[in-house]
């Protein structure tokens, strides 16, 4: 069904649909701006993976039985199903290792037009009623209380970063993505409002708002992990960050400094080489290329160095799940060599990454898929009234721990501000 929605803003449509979605057991919004988003709503079938062992076989079997596009996420600790690794760090939100579902309804919203696909007349009526509703419950929401704080102090970060640098000097690794977690209890937390706050702060191209059984993901990811288009694979790792300035001339200077920064280039090329190596395991011989290296891209809060790696899947020997298994977790969130880096990550980080630095996306019955990297993301367990998020940076032998800590705080700033500095008024975001 197609429907035109004249004189209705994308934010208003989002709120209408989100107010319905949060009452369902499963939903996932893929947001590339509030005038362009997709929604998978309700669960005709679903799978929740609680242990990493055998996870990819179970997910592949679930997807093979699906007749339509499925939605869901792969948690970082599925690495333990791919390599001889384990995770002993605590998880404060108790998220599953992975969740996927086959939706009852698929919705596309584009600049005032909405397309709804469903076999359920009852669900279609609910959607139409939601679109006609005023949703006054989301106007002038009260501030929510929280005690969100970093679980790792600045001194502890610097101490661990120095220990990791010792490993770098010994040649145990060449790069490690070391992360720290923020978490705390919350009251009156409205996930719809907070996601829209996050969108207003970041406008990230691979954003996701999703929920599974009272567990919510609010992701403002700028990074694509891996896309498969009929065997054509593309990965776009991000490594290299620079702050932005309100002065256009100074902002352009910052961007150029990032583009020319040897340290940032070194971090980026290490991960590009890692991704090339990962994809070469399942690619046609000679098909792995780097169409763009060190592309300086501007986002709302930061500049990033983004590179693009492409390959053609060897479909005679491998399938779409093999492409994921060959490259997961993404190198931009581990380091190199990948297995050694992941072992050190588990040793020094002190928290289980879980959904963070995993991947959220969709997969079609023919195996086409597109997944983001779950960074710049807030996780909320409604049953526990608890929120967490994490940030990190790449440590190399040339890295200055003080500067890397400041980079972590820069990345955390947008998340913290989105939790504290905006409200919804009549479907629009206003700064306060």
PDB file of N, CA, C and O in Angstrom, residues 11-41:
ATOM      1  N   UNK A  11       9.704  13.716  11.227  1.00  0.00           N
ATOM      2  CA  UNK A  11       9.779  13.482  12.671  1.00  0.00           C
ATOM      3  C   UNK A  11       8.422  13.075  13.225  1.00  0.00           C
ATOM      4  O   UNK A  11       8.322  12.186  14.079  1.00  0.00           O
ATOM      5  N   UNK A  12       7.360  13.709  12.731  1.00  0.00           N
ATOM      6  CA  UNK A  12       6.016  13.367  13.199  1.00  0.00           C
ATOM      7  C   UNK A  12       5.645  11.942  12.795  1.00  0.00           C
ATOM      8  O   UNK A  12       5.069  11.189  13.580  1.00  0.00           O
ATOM      9  N   UNK A  13       5.963  11.566  11.547  1.00  0.00           N
ATOM     10  CA  UNK A  13       5.684  10.213  11.089  1.00  0.00           C
ATOM     11  C   UNK A  13       6.487   9.208  11.914  1.00  0.00           C
ATOM     12  O   UNK A  13       5.963   8.163  12.321  1.00  0.00           O
ATOM     13  N   UNK A  14       7.758   9.545  12.157  1.00  0.00           N
ATOM     14  CA  UNK A  14       8.599   8.646  12.958  1.00  0.00           C
ATOM     15  C   UNK A  14       7.995   8.428  14.336  1.00  0.00           C
ATOM     16  O   UNK A  14       7.905   7.306  14.823  1.00  0.00           O
ATOM     17  N   UNK A  15       7.587   9.496  14.993  1.00  0.00           N
ATOM     18  CA  UNK A  15       7.010   9.385  16.339  1.00  0.00           C
ATOM     19  C   UNK A  15       5.739   8.537  16.310  1.00  0.00           C
ATOM     20  O   UNK A  15       5.523   7.687  17.184  1.00  0.00           O
ATOM     21  N   UNK A  16       4.894   8.750  15.304  1.00  0.00           N
ATOM     22  CA  UNK A  16       3.668   7.958  15.187  1.00  0.00           C
ATOM     23  C   UNK A  16       3.984   6.463  15.074  1.00  0.00           C
ATOM     24  O   UNK A  16       3.392   5.633  15.774  1.00  0.00           O
ATOM     25  N   UNK A  17       4.922   6.136  14.187  1.00  0.00           N
ATOM     26  CA  UNK A  17       5.265   4.730  13.982  1.00  0.00           C
ATOM     27  C   UNK A  17       6.023   4.161  15.176  1.00  0.00           C
ATOM     28  O   UNK A  17       5.820   3.004  15.570  1.00  0.00           O
ATOM     29  N   UNK A  18       6.911   4.969  15.765  1.00  0.00           N
ATOM     30  CA  UNK A  18       7.685   4.497  16.913  1.00  0.00           C
ATOM     31  C   UNK A  18       6.788   4.228  18.112  1.00  0.00           C
ATOM     32  O   UNK A  18       7.009   3.288  18.879  1.00  0.00           O
ATOM     33  N   UNK A  19       5.749   5.061  18.279  1.00  0.00           N
ATOM     34  CA  UNK A  19       4.828   4.860  19.405  1.00  0.00           C
ATOM     35  C   UNK A  19       4.107   3.522  19.289  1.00  0.00           C
ATOM     36  O   UNK A  19       3.756   2.902  20.296  1.00  0.00           O
ATOM     37  N   UNK A  20       3.874   3.083  18.050  1.00  0.00           N
ATOM     38  CA  UNK A  20       3.297   1.758  17.823  1.00  0.00           C
ATOM     39  C   UNK A  20       4.354   0.673  17.971  1.00  0.00           C
ATOM     40  O   UNK A  20       4.116  -0.380  18.577  1.00  0.00           O
ATOM     41  N   UNK A  21       5.554   0.932  17.447  1.00  0.00           N
ATOM     42  CA  UNK A  21       6.609  -0.081  17.427  1.00  0.00           C
ATOM     43  C   UNK A  21       7.048  -0.515  18.818  1.00  0.00           C
ATOM     44  O   UNK A  21       7.283  -1.699  19.068  1.00  0.00           O
ATOM     45  N   UNK A  22       7.169   0.443  19.747  1.00  0.00           N
ATOM     46  CA  UNK A  22       7.676   0.096  21.078  1.00  0.00           C
ATOM     47  C   UNK A  22       6.724  -0.814  21.846  1.00  0.00           C
ATOM     48  O   UNK A  22       7.104  -1.402  22.862  1.00  0.00           O
ATOM     49  N   UNK A  23       5.485  -0.957  21.355  1.00  0.00           N
ATOM     50  CA  UNK A  23       4.534  -1.867  21.993  1.00  0.00           C
ATOM     51  C   UNK A  23       4.639  -3.279  21.428  1.00  0.00           C
ATOM     52  O   UNK A  23       4.019  -4.205  21.949  1.00  0.00           O
ATOM     53  N   UNK A  24       5.421  -3.439  20.353  1.00  0.00           N
ATOM     54  CA  UNK A  24       5.628  -4.749  19.753  1.00  0.00           C
ATOM     55  C   UNK A  24       6.848  -5.429  20.380  1.00  0.00           C
ATOM     56  O   UNK A  24       7.709  -4.777  20.966  1.00  0.00           O
ATOM     57  N   UNK A  25       6.915  -6.745  20.231  1.00  0.00           N
ATOM     58  CA  UNK A  25       8.045  -7.482  20.806  1.00  0.00           C
ATOM     59  C   UNK A  25       9.337  -7.212  20.049  1.00  0.00           C
ATOM     60  O   UNK A  25      10.422  -7.237  20.629  1.00  0.00           O
ATOM     61  N   UNK A  26       9.242  -6.940  18.738  1.00  0.00           N
ATOM     62  CA  UNK A  26      10.421  -6.711  17.908  1.00  0.00           C
ATOM     63  C   UNK A  26      10.142  -5.585  16.917  1.00  0.00           C
ATOM     64  O   UNK A  26       9.068  -5.533  16.311  1.00  0.00           O
ATOM     65  N   UNK A  27      11.123  -4.707  16.730  1.00  0.00           N
ATOM     66  CA  UNK A  27      11.053  -3.700  15.672  1.00  0.00           C
ATOM     67  C   UNK A  27      12.449  -3.198  15.370  1.00  0.00           C
ATOM     68  O   UNK A  27      13.365  -3.296  16.200  1.00  0.00           O
ATOM     69  N   UNK A  28      12.619  -2.646  14.176  1.00  0.00           N
ATOM     70  CA  UNK A  28      13.908  -2.049  13.794  1.00  0.00           C
ATOM     71  C   UNK A  28      13.671  -0.961  12.760  1.00  0.00           C
ATOM     72  O   UNK A  28      13.127  -1.223  11.685  1.00  0.00           O
ATOM     73  N   UNK A  29      14.059   0.261  13.107  1.00  0.00           N
ATOM     74  CA  UNK A  29      14.098   1.382  12.173  1.00  0.00           C
ATOM     75  C   UNK A  29      15.520   1.503  11.621  1.00  0.00           C
ATOM     76  O   UNK A  29      16.482   1.499  12.389  1.00  0.00           O
ATOM     77  N   UNK A  30      15.638   1.632  10.293  1.00  0.00           N
ATOM     78  CA  UNK A  30      16.911   1.971   9.668  1.00  0.00           C
ATOM     79  C   UNK A  30      16.787   3.409   9.190  1.00  0.00           C
ATOM     80  O   UNK A  30      15.970   3.711   8.314  1.00  0.00           O
ATOM     81  N   UNK A  31      17.574   4.300   9.759  1.00  0.00           N
ATOM     82  CA  UNK A  31      17.338   5.735   9.593  1.00  0.00           C
ATOM     83  C   UNK A  31      18.521   6.407   8.899  1.00  0.00           C
ATOM     84  O   UNK A  31      19.634   6.415   9.414  1.00  0.00           O
ATOM     85  N   UNK A  32      18.240   6.975   7.731  1.00  0.00           N
ATOM     86  CA  UNK A  32      19.227   7.791   7.026  1.00  0.00           C
ATOM     87  C   UNK A  32      18.689   9.213   6.942  1.00  0.00           C
ATOM     88  O   UNK A  32      18.636   9.816   5.884  1.00  0.00           O
ATOM     89  N   UNK A  33      18.223   9.713   8.080  1.00  0.00           N
ATOM     90  CA  UNK A  33      17.560  11.004   8.145  1.00  0.00           C
ATOM     91  C   UNK A  33      16.072  10.798   8.373  1.00  0.00           C
ATOM     92  O   UNK A  33      15.501   9.784   7.978  1.00  0.00           O
ATOM     93  N   UNK A  34      15.429  11.772   9.004  1.00  0.00           N
ATOM     94  CA  UNK A  34      14.026  11.605   9.362  1.00  0.00           C
ATOM     95  C   UNK A  34      13.086  11.757   8.168  1.00  0.00           C
ATOM     96  O   UNK A  34      11.875  11.557   8.307  1.00  0.00           O
ATOM     97  N   UNK A  35      13.615  12.081   6.998  1.00  0.00           N
ATOM     98  CA  UNK A  35      12.800  12.057   5.788  1.00  0.00           C
ATOM     99  C   UNK A  35      13.043  10.796   4.967  1.00  0.00           C
ATOM    100  O   UNK A  35      12.488  10.642   3.876  1.00  0.00           O
ATOM    101  N   UNK A  36      13.866   9.885   5.494  1.00  0.00           N
ATOM    102  CA  UNK A  36      14.163   8.646   4.773  1.00  0.00           C
ATOM    103  C   UNK A  36      14.492   7.557   5.786  1.00  0.00           C
ATOM    104  O   UNK A  36      15.578   7.539   6.356  1.00  0.00           O
ATOM    105  N   UNK A  37      13.533   6.681   6.024  1.00  0.00           N
ATOM    106  CA  UNK A  37      13.800   5.562   6.932  1.00  0.00           C
ATOM    107  C   UNK A  37      12.930   4.366   6.569  1.00  0.00           C
ATOM    108  O   UNK A  37      11.899   4.498   5.902  1.00  0.00           O
ATOM    109  N   UNK A  38      13.389   3.195   6.992  1.00  0.00           N
ATOM    110  CA  UNK A  38      12.665   1.945   6.821  1.00  0.00           C
ATOM    111  C   UNK A  38      12.345   1.381   8.193  1.00  0.00           C
ATOM    112  O   UNK A  38      13.082   1.614   9.160  1.00  0.00           O
ATOM    113  N   UNK A  39      11.258   0.608   8.264  1.00  0.00           N
ATOM    114  CA  UNK A  39      10.848   0.006   9.527  1.00  0.00           C
ATOM    115  C   UNK A  39      10.462  -1.450   9.313  1.00  0.00           C
ATOM    116  O   UNK A  39       9.647  -1.756   8.437  1.00  0.00           O
ATOM    117  N   UNK A  40      11.053  -2.342  10.087  1.00  0.00           N
ATOM    118  CA  UNK A  40      10.616  -3.731  10.196  1.00  0.00           C
ATOM    119  C   UNK A  40       9.860  -3.844  11.507  1.00  0.00           C
ATOM    120  O   UNK A  40      10.415  -3.573  12.568  1.00  0.00           O
ATOM    121  N   UNK A  41       8.591  -4.235  11.442  1.00  0.00           N
ATOM    122  CA  UNK A  41       7.713  -4.154  12.608  1.00  0.00           C
ATOM    123  C   UNK A  41       7.059  -5.494  12.909  1.00  0.00           C
ATOM    124  O   UNK A  41       6.497  -6.137  12.019  1.00  0.00           O
TER     125      UNK A  41
END
